[in-house]
Amino acid sequence: TTTLATTVALVAGPATPAQAANPLIQRFAADPSILVANGRMYIYATDDQGNSGTYWDSSAWRVFSSSNLVDWTDHGAPFSVSGFSWATQYAWAPSAVQRNGTYYLYLPTDRTKIGVARSSSPTSGFSDARGNPLIERGRDANTGDEPIDPAAFVDDNGQAYLYFGGARAPKVVRLNSDMTSTSGAVQNVVINGGSAYAEAGHMHKRNGLYYYSYSTGWPGQIAYATSSNPLGPFTYRGVILDSVNINTNHQSIAEYNGRWYIAYQRNARPGGGNYRRSLAMEYLNYNSDGTIQRVAQTSN
Ligand code: FUB
């Protein structure tokens, strides 16, 4: 088997052994969100190194980047819960996008709110773009019990969307072009057939088709469904990634330098576990009909 790391190393030259394999990074981190910009791949993550080890109670997010997907730079914490005056705890799964040279982080806190922070740099200088939550349970209609796991997506025509939702309630709402306010009602994401949604919704687009991927439970597989409309309804297509060796699964899918990748999390370092997760990445391959081949979890 040729792993991602060894193949990239062949293209990019020799790699440092410690960095040439899954896990990608020698720090506990989870819930990857890939952003490609400036000729680099950035991965924004939940910082499991900074939690108590008994819950996902870290108070800051983390960002890493690489140009060859072998040698990763740890840029530290781009933002902390304390940067939101209205939030108190739980820096969970982030989502990052760039629009017109500005970087936006969609950041869930308190298991009930999603905020948005903005910067001209992908790694630092982020500040609260609103002064209040973008999404908040109790304030907004139809958020579900646990508005977490944001996934921002900007379509080719400029229309942006925010997918979100935990506790088996997948949601989507339109974002305005300012990327810091919503338009219209929060809608349910309808998936027809197959395994139901649990959490970790993510959108990517390839050849005009919208791919909505998600975790199916605790533990969960990463499954996917497709539609010709970003708002759905979606048709279930199958499993991309099997359950991992911890109780949560969470993915991000992106194209980088002509190849597709899936980043995810698993227990892959000494001292790891459900609350001390590690980032991993694999190639993502498509069949000629646009369906996705099931991914094997590699390490070396
Ligand atoms: O990191 C906390 C939670 O674990 C995330 O919100 C879920 O997606 C799961 O990965």
Coordinates of C-alpha atoms and ligand atoms in Angstrom, one line a residue:
T1 CA 0.0 0.0 0.0
T2 CA 1.3 3.5 -0.9
T3 CA 0.3 5.9 1.8
L4 CA -0.5 9.5 1.3
A5 CA 2.6 10.5 3.2
T6 CA 5.0 8.2 1.3
T7 CA 3.6 9.3 -2.1
V8 CA 3.8 12.9 -1.2
A9 CA 7.3 12.4 0.0
L10 CA 8.3 10.8 -3.3
V11 CA 7.0 13.9 -5.1
A12 CA 8.2 16.5 -2.7
G13 CA 11.5 14.8 -1.6
P14 CA 12.5 13.1 1.6
A15 CA 10.4 13.8 4.6
T16 CA 11.2 14.0 8.3
P17 CA 10.2 10.5 9.5
A18 CA 8.1 11.9 12.4
Q19 CA 6.0 14.0 10.0
A20 CA 5.8 11.5 7.2
A21 CA 2.9 9.5 8.4
N22 CA -0.5 9.6 10.0
P23 CA -1.1 11.2 12.4
L24 CA -0.3 14.4 10.6
I25 CA 0.7 16.4 13.6
Q26 CA 2.4 15.6 16.9
R27 CA -0.2 17.3 18.9
F28 CA -3.7 16.2 20.0
A29 CA -6.2 17.9 17.7
A30 CA -9.5 16.9 16.0
D31 CA -12.4 18.1 13.9
P32 CA -10.4 19.2 10.9
S33 CA -11.5 22.0 8.6
I34 CA -9.4 22.3 5.4
L35 CA -8.8 25.7 3.8
V36 CA -6.6 26.0 0.7
A37 CA -5.0 29.4 0.2
N38 CA -1.7 31.0 -0.7
G39 CA -0.4 27.7 -2.1
R40 CA -0.8 26.0 1.2
M41 CA -3.3 23.7 2.9
Y42 CA -4.4 25.0 6.3
I43 CA -6.2 22.8 8.8
Y44 CA -8.2 24.4 11.6
A45 CA -9.0 22.1 14.5
T46 CA -10.3 21.5 17.9
D47 CA -7.3 21.6 20.2
D48 CA -7.5 18.4 22.2
Q49 CA -4.0 19.0 23.7
G50 CA -5.5 21.9 25.6
N51 CA -8.4 20.0 27.2
S52 CA -8.7 18.3 30.5
G53 CA -8.4 14.8 29.0
T54 CA -11.9 14.0 30.4
Y55 CA -14.0 16.1 28.1
W56 CA -13.8 18.3 24.9
D57 CA -13.4 21.3 27.1
S58 CA -10.5 23.1 25.4
S59 CA -11.0 26.9 25.3
A60 CA -9.0 27.6 22.1
W61 CA -8.8 26.4 18.5
R62 CA -5.7 25.5 16.6
V63 CA -4.4 26.0 13.0
F64 CA -1.7 24.1 11.1
S65 CA -0.5 24.4 7.6
S66 CA 1.7 22.7 5.0
S67 CA 2.6 23.1 1.3
N68 CA 3.7 19.5 0.7
L69 CA 1.3 17.8 3.2
V70 CA 4.3 16.2 4.9
D71 CA 6.0 19.1 6.8
W72 CA 3.4 20.8 8.9
T73 CA 3.7 24.2 10.7
D74 CA 1.8 24.7 14.0
H75 CA 0.6 28.3 13.9
G76 CA -0.8 28.2 17.5
A77 CA -4.3 29.4 18.4
P78 CA -6.0 31.6 15.9
F79 CA -8.8 32.3 18.3
S80 CA -10.1 31.5 21.8
V81 CA -13.5 31.3 23.4
S82 CA -12.6 34.4 25.4
G83 CA -12.6 36.4 22.1
F84 CA -16.4 36.1 22.1
S85 CA -17.8 38.2 25.0
W86 CA -21.0 36.1 24.9
A87 CA -19.4 32.7 25.1
T88 CA -18.1 30.7 28.1
Q89 CA -16.7 27.3 27.2
Y90 CA -16.1 24.4 24.7
A91 CA -14.1 25.4 21.6
W92 CA -15.5 22.7 19.3
A93 CA -15.2 21.9 15.6
P94 CA -14.3 25.0 13.6
S95 CA -14.9 25.8 9.9
A96 CA -12.7 28.1 7.9
V97 CA -13.3 29.9 4.5
Q98 CA -11.7 32.7 2.6
R99 CA -13.6 35.3 0.6
N100 CA -12.2 38.3 -1.2
G101 CA -9.0 38.0 0.8
T102 CA -10.7 37.9 4.2
Y103 CA -10.6 34.8 6.3
Y104 CA -13.7 33.7 8.3
L105 CA -13.8 31.2 11.1
Y106 CA -17.2 29.7 12.2
L107 CA -16.8 28.7 15.7
P108 CA -19.2 26.7 18.0
T109 CA -19.2 27.3 21.7
D110 CA -21.2 26.3 24.8
R111 CA -22.9 23.5 22.6
T112 CA -25.6 26.1 21.8
K113 CA -24.0 28.9 19.7
I114 CA -21.9 29.5 16.6
G115 CA -19.9 32.7 16.3
V116 CA -17.9 34.1 13.4
A117 CA -14.4 35.7 13.7
R118 CA -12.7 37.5 10.8
S119 CA -9.1 38.4 9.9
S120 CA -7.0 39.5 6.9
S121 CA -4.5 36.6 7.8
P122 CA -5.4 32.9 7.9
T123 CA -3.4 32.3 11.1
S124 CA -3.8 35.3 13.4
G125 CA -5.5 38.6 14.0
F126 CA -9.1 37.1 14.2
S127 CA -11.7 39.1 16.1
D128 CA -15.4 38.7 16.7
A129 CA -17.1 39.9 13.5
R130 CA -20.6 40.5 15.1
G131 CA -20.4 40.9 18.9
N132 CA -23.1 38.3 19.2
P133 CA -23.7 34.7 18.0
L134 CA -24.4 34.1 14.3
I135 CA -26.6 31.2 15.3
E136 CA -28.0 30.7 18.8
R137 CA -30.3 28.0 20.2
G138 CA -33.3 29.7 21.8
R139 CA -32.9 32.9 19.9
D140 CA -33.2 31.5 16.4
A141 CA -35.9 29.2 15.1
N142 CA -35.1 25.5 14.1
T143 CA -31.5 25.3 15.3
G144 CA -32.0 21.9 16.8
D145 CA -30.9 21.0 20.3
E146 CA -27.2 21.3 19.6
P147 CA -26.2 23.9 16.9
I148 CA -22.5 22.8 16.6
D149 CA -20.3 21.6 13.8
P150 CA -20.5 24.5 11.4
A151 CA -19.4 24.0 7.8
A152 CA -19.3 27.1 5.7
F153 CA -19.4 26.7 1.9
V154 CA -19.2 29.4 -0.8
D155 CA -20.7 28.3 -4.1
D156 CA -19.3 29.2 -7.5
N157 CA -22.0 31.8 -8.0
G158 CA -21.0 33.5 -4.8
Q159 CA -24.0 32.3 -2.7
A160 CA -22.7 31.1 0.7
Y161 CA -24.2 28.6 3.1
L162 CA -23.6 27.5 6.6
Y163 CA -24.3 23.9 7.4
F164 CA -24.4 22.9 11.0
G165 CA -26.0 20.7 13.6
G166 CA -25.3 17.9 16.1
A167 CA -27.7 15.6 18.0
R168 CA -28.9 14.0 14.7
A169 CA -30.3 17.3 13.4
P170 CA -28.7 18.5 10.2
K171 CA -29.3 22.2 9.3
V172 CA -28.4 24.7 6.6
V173 CA -28.9 28.5 6.3
R174 CA -27.9 30.9 3.6
L175 CA -25.1 33.4 4.5
N176 CA -25.1 36.9 3.1
S177 CA -22.1 38.0 1.0
D178 CA -20.7 39.7 4.1
M179 CA -20.3 36.2 5.5
T180 CA -21.3 37.4 8.9
S181 CA -25.1 37.4 8.7
T182 CA -27.7 34.9 7.6
S183 CA -30.5 35.2 5.1
G184 CA -33.8 33.4 5.5
A185 CA -34.8 30.6 7.7
V186 CA -32.7 27.7 9.1
Q187 CA -33.7 24.7 7.0
N188 CA -33.5 21.0 7.7
V189 CA -31.1 19.0 5.5
V190 CA -33.1 16.1 4.0
I191 CA -31.2 12.9 3.3
N192 CA -33.2 10.3 1.5
G193 CA -32.2 6.7 2.2
G194 CA -29.2 5.1 3.9
S195 CA -27.8 5.9 7.3
A196 CA -29.1 9.0 9.1
Y197 CA -27.1 12.0 10.1
A198 CA -25.6 12.3 13.6
E199 CA -23.1 15.2 13.3
A200 CA -20.1 16.6 11.4
G201 CA -21.9 17.8 8.3
H202 CA -19.6 19.0 5.5
M203 CA -20.2 20.3 2.0
H204 CA -18.0 20.0 -1.1
K205 CA -18.7 20.4 -4.8
R206 CA -17.2 18.5 -7.7
N207 CA -18.3 18.7 -11.3
G208 CA -21.4 20.6 -10.4
L209 CA -22.6 18.0 -7.9
Y210 CA -23.0 18.8 -4.2
Y211 CA -21.6 16.3 -1.8
Y212 CA -22.9 16.4 1.8
S213 CA -20.8 14.1 4.1
Y214 CA -21.5 13.4 7.7
S215 CA -20.9 11.1 10.7
T216 CA -23.6 8.5 11.4
G217 CA -23.2 8.2 15.1
W218 CA -21.0 7.5 18.2
P219 CA -18.9 5.7 16.9
G220 CA -19.9 6.7 13.4
Q221 CA -18.9 6.1 9.8
I222 CA -18.4 9.0 7.4
A223 CA -21.2 8.7 4.9
Y224 CA -22.2 10.9 2.0
A225 CA -25.2 12.0 0.0
T226 CA -25.5 14.0 -3.2
S227 CA -27.8 16.6 -4.8
S228 CA -27.9 19.0 -7.7
N229 CA -29.1 21.6 -5.2
P230 CA -26.9 22.8 -2.2
L231 CA -30.0 22.9 -0.1
G232 CA -31.0 19.4 -1.0
P233 CA -32.8 17.1 -0.8
F234 CA -29.8 14.7 -0.9
T235 CA -29.7 11.1 -2.0
Y236 CA -27.7 8.8 0.2
R237 CA -24.7 7.3 -1.7
G238 CA -22.7 5.3 0.8
V239 CA -19.8 5.2 3.2
I240 CA -16.5 7.1 2.6
L241 CA -14.7 6.2 5.8
D242 CA -15.4 3.5 8.3
S243 CA -15.7 4.1 12.1
V244 CA -12.4 5.1 13.8
N245 CA -11.0 3.8 17.1
I246 CA -12.7 6.5 19.2
N247 CA -16.3 7.5 19.7
T248 CA -16.4 10.5 17.3
N249 CA -15.7 10.8 13.6
H250 CA -15.3 14.1 11.8
Q251 CA -14.1 14.9 8.3
S252 CA -13.2 17.6 5.9
I253 CA -12.8 17.1 2.2
A254 CA -10.9 19.4 -0.2
E255 CA -9.0 19.4 -3.5
Y256 CA -5.3 20.5 -3.3
N257 CA -2.9 20.7 -6.3
G258 CA -5.2 18.5 -8.4
R259 CA -5.9 15.7 -5.9
W260 CA -8.7 15.2 -3.4
Y261 CA -8.1 14.6 0.3
I262 CA -10.1 13.7 3.3
A263 CA -8.9 14.8 6.7
Y264 CA -10.4 13.1 9.8
Q265 CA -9.5 12.1 13.4
R266 CA -8.6 8.9 15.2
N267 CA -6.6 7.7 18.2
A268 CA -3.1 7.6 16.8
R269 CA -0.7 8.7 19.5
P270 CA 0.4 7.5 22.9
G271 CA -1.9 8.8 25.6
G272 CA -4.7 9.3 23.0
G273 CA -8.4 8.4 23.3
N274 CA -11.9 9.8 22.9
Y275 CA -10.8 13.3 24.2
R276 CA -7.2 13.2 23.0
R277 CA -7.6 12.7 19.2
S278 CA -5.2 13.0 16.4
L279 CA -5.5 14.3 12.8
A280 CA -5.1 12.0 9.9
M281 CA -5.5 12.3 6.1
E282 CA -6.0 10.1 3.1
Y283 CA -6.5 10.4 -0.6
L284 CA -10.1 10.6 -1.7
N285 CA -10.8 8.9 -5.1
Y286 CA -13.8 9.1 -7.3
N287 CA -15.3 6.6 -9.7
S288 CA -16.1 7.8 -13.2
D289 CA -19.8 8.1 -12.2
G290 CA -18.9 10.6 -9.5
T291 CA -19.4 8.2 -6.6
I292 CA -16.6 8.1 -3.9
Q293 CA -14.5 5.1 -3.3
R294 CA -14.3 3.9 0.3
V295 CA -11.1 5.1 2.0
A296 CA -8.7 2.9 4.0
Q297 CA -7.2 4.3 7.1
T298 CA -3.4 4.3 6.6
S299 CA -0.4 4.7 8.9
N300 CA 3.3 4.1 8.5
Ligands
FUB1 O1 -14.9 18.0 19.3 C1 -16.2 17.9 19.9 C2 -17.1 17.2 19.1 O2 -16.7 15.9 18.8 C3 -17.4 17.7 17.7 O3 -18.3 18.8 17.7 C4 -18.0 16.5 17.0 O4 -18.1 16.6 15.6 C5 -17.1 15.5 17.5 O5 -16.0 15.3 16.7

